[in-house]
Each structure stands twice: as structure tokens, then as C-alpha cells.
GROMACS .gro file of C-alpha atoms in nm:
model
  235
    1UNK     CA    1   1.710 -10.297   5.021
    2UNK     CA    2   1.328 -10.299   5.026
    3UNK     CA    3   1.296  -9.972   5.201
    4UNK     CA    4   1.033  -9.750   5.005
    5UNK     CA    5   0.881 -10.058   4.812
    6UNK     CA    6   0.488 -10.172   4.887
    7UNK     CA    7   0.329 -10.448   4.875
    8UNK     CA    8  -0.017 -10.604   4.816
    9UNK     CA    9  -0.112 -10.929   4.995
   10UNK     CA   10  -0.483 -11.073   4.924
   11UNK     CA   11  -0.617 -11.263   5.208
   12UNK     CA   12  -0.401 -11.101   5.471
   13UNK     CA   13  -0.651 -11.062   5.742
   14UNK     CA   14  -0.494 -11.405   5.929
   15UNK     CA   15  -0.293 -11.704   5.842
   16UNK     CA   16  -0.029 -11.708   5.598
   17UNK     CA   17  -0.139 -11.341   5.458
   18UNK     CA   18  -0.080 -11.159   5.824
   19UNK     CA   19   0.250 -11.356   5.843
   20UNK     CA   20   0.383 -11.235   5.527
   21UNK     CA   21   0.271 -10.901   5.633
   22UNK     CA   22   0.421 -10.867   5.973
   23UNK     CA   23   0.727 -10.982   5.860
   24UNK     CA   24   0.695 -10.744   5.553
   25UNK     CA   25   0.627 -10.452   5.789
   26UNK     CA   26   0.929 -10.517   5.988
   27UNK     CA   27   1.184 -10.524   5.720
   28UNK     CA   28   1.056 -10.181   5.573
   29UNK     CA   29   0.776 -10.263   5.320
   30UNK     CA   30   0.446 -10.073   5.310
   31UNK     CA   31   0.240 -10.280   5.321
   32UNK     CA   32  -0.148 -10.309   5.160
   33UNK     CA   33  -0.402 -10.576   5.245
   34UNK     CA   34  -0.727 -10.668   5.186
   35UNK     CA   35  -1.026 -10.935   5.326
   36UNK     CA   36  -1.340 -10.985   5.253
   37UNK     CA   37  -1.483 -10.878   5.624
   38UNK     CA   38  -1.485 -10.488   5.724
   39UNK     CA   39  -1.435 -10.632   6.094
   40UNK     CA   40  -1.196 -10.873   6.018
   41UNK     CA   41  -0.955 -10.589   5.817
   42UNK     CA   42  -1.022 -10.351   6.063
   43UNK     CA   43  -0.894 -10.549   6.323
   44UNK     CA   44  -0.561 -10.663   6.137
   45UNK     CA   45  -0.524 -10.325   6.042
   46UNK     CA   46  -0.504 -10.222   6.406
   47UNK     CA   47  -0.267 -10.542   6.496
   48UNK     CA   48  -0.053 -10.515   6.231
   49UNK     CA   49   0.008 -10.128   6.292
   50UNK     CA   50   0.262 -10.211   6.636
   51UNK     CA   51   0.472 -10.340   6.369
   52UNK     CA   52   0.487 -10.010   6.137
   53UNK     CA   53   0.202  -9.738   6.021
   54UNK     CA   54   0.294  -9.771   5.671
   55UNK     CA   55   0.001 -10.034   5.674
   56UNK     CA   56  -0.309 -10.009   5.460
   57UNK     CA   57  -0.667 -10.218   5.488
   58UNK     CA   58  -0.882 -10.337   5.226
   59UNK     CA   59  -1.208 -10.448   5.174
   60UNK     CA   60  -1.208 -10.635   4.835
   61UNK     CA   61  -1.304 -10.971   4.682
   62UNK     CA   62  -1.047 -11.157   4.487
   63UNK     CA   63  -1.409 -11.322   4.341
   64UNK     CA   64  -1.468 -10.954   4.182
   65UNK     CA   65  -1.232 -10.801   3.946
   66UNK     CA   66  -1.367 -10.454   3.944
   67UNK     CA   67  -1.322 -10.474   4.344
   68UNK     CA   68  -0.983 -10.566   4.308
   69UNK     CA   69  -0.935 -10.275   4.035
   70UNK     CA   70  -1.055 -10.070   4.296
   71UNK     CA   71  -0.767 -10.224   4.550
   72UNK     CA   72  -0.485 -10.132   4.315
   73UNK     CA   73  -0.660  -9.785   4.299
   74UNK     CA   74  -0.645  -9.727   4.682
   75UNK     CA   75  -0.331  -9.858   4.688
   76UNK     CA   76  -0.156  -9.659   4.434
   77UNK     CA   77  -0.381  -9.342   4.611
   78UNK     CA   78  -0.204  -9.440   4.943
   79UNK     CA   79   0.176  -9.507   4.867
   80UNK     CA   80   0.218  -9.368   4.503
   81UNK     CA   81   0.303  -9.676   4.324
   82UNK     CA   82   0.303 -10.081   4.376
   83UNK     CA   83   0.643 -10.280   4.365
   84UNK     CA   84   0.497 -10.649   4.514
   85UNK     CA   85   0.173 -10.858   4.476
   86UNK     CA   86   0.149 -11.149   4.705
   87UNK     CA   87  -0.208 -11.395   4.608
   88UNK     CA   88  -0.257 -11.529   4.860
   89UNK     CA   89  -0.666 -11.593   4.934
   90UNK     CA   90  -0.785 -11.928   4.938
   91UNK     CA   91  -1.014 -12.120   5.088
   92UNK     CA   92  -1.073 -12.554   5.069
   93UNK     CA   93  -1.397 -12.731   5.054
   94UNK     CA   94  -1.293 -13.109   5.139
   95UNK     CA   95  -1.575 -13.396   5.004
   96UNK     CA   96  -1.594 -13.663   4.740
   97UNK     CA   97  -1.592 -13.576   4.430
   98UNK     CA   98  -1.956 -13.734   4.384
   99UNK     CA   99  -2.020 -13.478   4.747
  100UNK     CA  100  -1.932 -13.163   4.611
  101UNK     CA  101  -2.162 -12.922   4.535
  102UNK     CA  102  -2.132 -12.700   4.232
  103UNK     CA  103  -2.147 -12.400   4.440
  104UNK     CA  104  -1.862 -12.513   4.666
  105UNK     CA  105  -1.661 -12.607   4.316
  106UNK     CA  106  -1.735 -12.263   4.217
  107UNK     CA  107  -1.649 -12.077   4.499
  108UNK     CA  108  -1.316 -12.246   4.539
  109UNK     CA  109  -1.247 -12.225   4.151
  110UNK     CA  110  -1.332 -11.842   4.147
  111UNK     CA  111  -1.112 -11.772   4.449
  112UNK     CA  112  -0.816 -11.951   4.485
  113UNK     CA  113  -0.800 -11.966   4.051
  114UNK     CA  114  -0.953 -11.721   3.923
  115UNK     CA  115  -0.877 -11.504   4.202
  116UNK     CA  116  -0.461 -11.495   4.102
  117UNK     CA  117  -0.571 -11.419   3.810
  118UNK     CA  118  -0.784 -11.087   3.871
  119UNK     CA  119  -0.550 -10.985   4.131
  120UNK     CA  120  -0.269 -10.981   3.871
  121UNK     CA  121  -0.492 -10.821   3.579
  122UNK     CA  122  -0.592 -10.526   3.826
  123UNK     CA  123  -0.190 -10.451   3.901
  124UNK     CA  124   0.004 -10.598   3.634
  125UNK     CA  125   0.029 -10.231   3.473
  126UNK     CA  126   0.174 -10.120   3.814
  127UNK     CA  127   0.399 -10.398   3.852
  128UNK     CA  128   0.551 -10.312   3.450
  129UNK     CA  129   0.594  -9.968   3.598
  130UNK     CA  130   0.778 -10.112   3.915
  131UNK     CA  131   0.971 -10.407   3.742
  132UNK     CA  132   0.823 -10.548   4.029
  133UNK     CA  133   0.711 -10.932   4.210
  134UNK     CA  134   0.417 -11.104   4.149
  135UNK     CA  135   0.411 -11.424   4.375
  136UNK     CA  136   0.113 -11.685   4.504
  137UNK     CA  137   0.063 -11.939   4.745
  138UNK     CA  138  -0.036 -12.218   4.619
  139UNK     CA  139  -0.010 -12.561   4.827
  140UNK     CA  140   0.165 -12.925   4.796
  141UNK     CA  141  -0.166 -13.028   4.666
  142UNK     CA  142  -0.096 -12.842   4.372
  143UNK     CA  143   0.157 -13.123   4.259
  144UNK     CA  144  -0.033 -13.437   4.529
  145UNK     CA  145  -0.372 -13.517   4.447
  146UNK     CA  146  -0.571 -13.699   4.758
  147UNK     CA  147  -0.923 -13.865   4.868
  148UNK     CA  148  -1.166 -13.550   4.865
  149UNK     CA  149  -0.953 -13.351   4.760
  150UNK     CA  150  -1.069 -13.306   4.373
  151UNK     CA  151  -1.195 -12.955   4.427
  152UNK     CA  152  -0.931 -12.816   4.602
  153UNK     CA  153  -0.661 -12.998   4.359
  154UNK     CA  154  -0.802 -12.858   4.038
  155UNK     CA  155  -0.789 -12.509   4.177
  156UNK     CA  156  -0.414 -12.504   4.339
  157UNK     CA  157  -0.288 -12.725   4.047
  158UNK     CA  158  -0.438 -12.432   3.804
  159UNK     CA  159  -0.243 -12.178   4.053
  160UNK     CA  160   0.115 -12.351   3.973
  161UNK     CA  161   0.018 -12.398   3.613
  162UNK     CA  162  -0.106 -12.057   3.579
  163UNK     CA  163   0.205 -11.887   3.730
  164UNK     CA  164   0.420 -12.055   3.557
  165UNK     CA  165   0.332 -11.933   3.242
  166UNK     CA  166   0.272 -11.614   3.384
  167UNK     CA  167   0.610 -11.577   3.466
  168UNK     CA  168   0.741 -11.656   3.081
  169UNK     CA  169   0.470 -11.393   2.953
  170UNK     CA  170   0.571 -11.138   3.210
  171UNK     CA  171   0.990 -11.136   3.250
  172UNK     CA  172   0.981 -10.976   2.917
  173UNK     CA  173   0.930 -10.658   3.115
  174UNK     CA  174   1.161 -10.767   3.406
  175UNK     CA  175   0.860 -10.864   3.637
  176UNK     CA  176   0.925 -11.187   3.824
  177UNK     CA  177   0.699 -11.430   3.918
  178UNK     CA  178   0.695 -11.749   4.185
  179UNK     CA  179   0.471 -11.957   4.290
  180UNK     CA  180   0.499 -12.092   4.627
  181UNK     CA  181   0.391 -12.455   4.739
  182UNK     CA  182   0.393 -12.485   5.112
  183UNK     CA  183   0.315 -12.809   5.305
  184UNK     CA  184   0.106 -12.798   5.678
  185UNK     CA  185   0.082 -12.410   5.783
  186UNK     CA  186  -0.006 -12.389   6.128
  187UNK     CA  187  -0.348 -12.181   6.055
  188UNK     CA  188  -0.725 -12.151   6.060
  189UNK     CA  189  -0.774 -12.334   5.732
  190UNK     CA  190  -1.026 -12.585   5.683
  191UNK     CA  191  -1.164 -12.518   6.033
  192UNK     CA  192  -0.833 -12.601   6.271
  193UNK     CA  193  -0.740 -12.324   6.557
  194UNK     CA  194  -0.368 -12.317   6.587
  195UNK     CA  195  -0.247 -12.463   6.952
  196UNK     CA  196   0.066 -12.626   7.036
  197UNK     CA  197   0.026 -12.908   6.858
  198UNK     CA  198   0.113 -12.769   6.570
  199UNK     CA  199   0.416 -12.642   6.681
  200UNK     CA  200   0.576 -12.862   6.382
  201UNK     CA  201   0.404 -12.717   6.143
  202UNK     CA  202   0.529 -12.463   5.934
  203UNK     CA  203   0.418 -12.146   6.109
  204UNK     CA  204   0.244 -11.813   5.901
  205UNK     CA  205   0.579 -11.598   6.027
  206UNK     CA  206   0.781 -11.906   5.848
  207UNK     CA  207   0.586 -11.786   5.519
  208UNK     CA  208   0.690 -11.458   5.519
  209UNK     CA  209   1.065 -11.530   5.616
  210UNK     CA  210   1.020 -11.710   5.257
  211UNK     CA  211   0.870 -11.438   5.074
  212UNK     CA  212   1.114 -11.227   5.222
  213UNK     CA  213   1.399 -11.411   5.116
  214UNK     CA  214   1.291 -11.423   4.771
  215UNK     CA  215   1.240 -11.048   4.755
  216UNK     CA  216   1.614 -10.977   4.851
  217UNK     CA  217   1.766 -11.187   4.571
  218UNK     CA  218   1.972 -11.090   4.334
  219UNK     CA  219   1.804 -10.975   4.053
  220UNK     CA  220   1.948 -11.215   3.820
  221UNK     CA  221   1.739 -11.488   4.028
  222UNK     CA  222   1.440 -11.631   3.950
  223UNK     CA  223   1.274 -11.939   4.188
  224UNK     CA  224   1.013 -11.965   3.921
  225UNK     CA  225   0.866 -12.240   4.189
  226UNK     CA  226   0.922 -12.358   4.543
  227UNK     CA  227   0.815 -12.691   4.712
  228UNK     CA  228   0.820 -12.533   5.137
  229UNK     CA  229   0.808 -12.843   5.360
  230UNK     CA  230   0.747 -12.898   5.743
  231UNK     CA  231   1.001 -13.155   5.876
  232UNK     CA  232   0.784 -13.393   5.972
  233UNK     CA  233   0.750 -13.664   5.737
  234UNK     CA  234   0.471 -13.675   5.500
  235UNK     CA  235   0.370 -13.310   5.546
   0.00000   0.00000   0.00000
């Protein structure tokens, strides 16, 4: 079923992004990616390859929407065309409000917001072409505000909004949109190392089980949004 389609994941050097794209790559999706770090793409270029060739490595900055013009570009060079965008880079700054600096507001504003945005301006004309899937990751904190979290809640709360209403300007030429809200992921955000202690949580492989899932649906389905939960309580 998704044979022959590609994909574009932002931020899938690690975490959530490599998960959806190893489980991408194993069902038959080319997959594109991109980072901000030469090293660190050139490195999950190489991992991800055991799982299939069709896999292509990008140096861009969601921040920058001529670099992510330049993505879609390569991309569309590469595999001929561009059926799925996953937006997935993000990054979280954690302080009280009256602790935040303005460049740590900005820098989490102009990636994980502003960042959906140019990533969906840059391939939106591909995506008509495609009928195609244009999905982010947002967070539970886009619907749960908490202590030092202002920063970080204005930006994912913008990402639900702003899909959203993406996805009622967009069906009108058969392009679907979701916006994903997971709960704990067991990654390097905000400074953790994955160990076995957070075997509960849900895990970046879980992530792309989901996205998966949603990209074999019948077409006359639309999750316009999805609350994704660890068990545990609270999480």
C-alpha cells in the first residue's frame, strides 16, 4: 500500500524522527530526512540505511525557509515527487516565565511553530500534486499547561491550533492533515539519555507504528488529532 510513496521527516536525526523513519523504511517508504548537524545526518543516514537504501539525508533548518525550500528541492531531485511530510523538530527550554530569556522564547517559537509552518509552505505544492499527508508532532502540553513550562506551551499549543486549521484549508485538495500529541517518549529531549527506566515510556519505534497506522487508512479517514498516551498514569 505505501510502496513507491516518500516521505519527509524534519528532525529525524534521533528520537521520535529516526523512529518514524525506521519504521517508515521497513514498510516500503523512501524516506527523506533532515538535521541541523552534517555529523549528526551523516551518521543516521548510515544507520538508517540496514533498514533500506531508499534513504536520503538533509542538512536544513526548519528556522530557515529558503533551507527548507531547498529540502523539498533535493527531495523531489532524489525520488521524483513527495507523498508525506512528517514536522517533527522541536526542541524545549524549561524556566519560569519571569527566567526565560527572549532568545530561548525565540528559538523555541521559530522552531517548533514557525518551523511546521515553513516546512509545509516549502512542500505544500508537492503534497497538492501527491494528494498527499501532512502530519506534526506536537506534545500533551499542547492541550496541559505546567510550572515552567510557558515557553514550550505557547509553541506546541500554536502546533495543534495551527494544524488544525491547516487541515480545513488544505482537504479541499484531498491533502490530509493530523496533528499528533504524544505523552513521555523515551528520548534525548530536554537532556535525558534513554536507559531502562524508561522502558514505560512510549518508545520512538511506538511513534512511527502511529504514523504508520494513520498512513494506511482508508482514505475516507481523517484523525484530524490524536492524544498518544504511555500507560502509566499521569504521563
Amino acid at each position: 500500500m505505501l510502496e513507491n510513496k516518500v516521505a519527509y521527516i524534519t528532525g529525524g536525526t534521533k528520537g521520535i524522527g529516526f523512529g518514524i523513519a525506521k519504521i517508515l523504511l521497513e514498510n516500503g517508504v523512501a524516506v527523506a530526512f533532515s538535521g541541523r548537524k552534517k555529523e549528526d545526518v551523516g551518521k543516521a543516514e548510515q544507520e538508517l540505511k540496514q533498514y533500506s537504501e531508499n534513504v536520503l539525508g538533509i542538512v536544513s533548518d526548519v528556522k530557515n525557509l529558503e533551507s527548507e525550500e531547498k529540502a523539498v528541492k533535493d527531495i523531489r531531485e532524489k525520488f521524483g515527487k513527495l507523498d508525506f511530510v512528517i514536522a517533527n523538530a522541536g526542541l524545549g527550554v524549561f524556566k519560569p516565565v519571569d527566567q526565560l530569556s527572549a532568545e530561548e522564547w525565540n528559538d523555541m517559537i521559530e522552531t517548533n511553530l514557525t518551523g511546521v509552518f515553513y516546512t509545509l509552505k516549502a512542500s505544500v505544492e508537492e503534497l497538492k500534486k501527491a494528494e498527499g499527508y501532512y502530519i506534526t508532532i506536537a506534545s500533551l502540553a499542547g492541550a496541559n499547561f505546567f510550572e515552567k513550562g510557558a515557553g514550550y506551551n505557547a509553541s506546541k499549543f500554536g502546533v495543534v491550533g495551527f494544524t488544525q486549521a491547516a487541515m480545513i484549508d488544505l482537504r479541499k485538495y484531498n491533502i490530509k492533515s493530523t496533528v499528533i500529541m504524544p505523552g513521555s517518549v523515551a528520548t534525548n529531549f530536554n537532556g535525558n539519555i534513554p536507559s531502562e527506566k524508561d522502558a514505560w515510556k512510549i518508545q520512538p519505534e511506538d511513534m512511527g507504528n502511529l504514523v504508520l497506522d494513520i498512513l494506511k487508512m482508508n482514505p475516507r479517514v481523517l484523525p484530524s488529532k490524536i492524544e498518544f498516551r504511555a500507560t502509566k498514569p499521569g504521563n
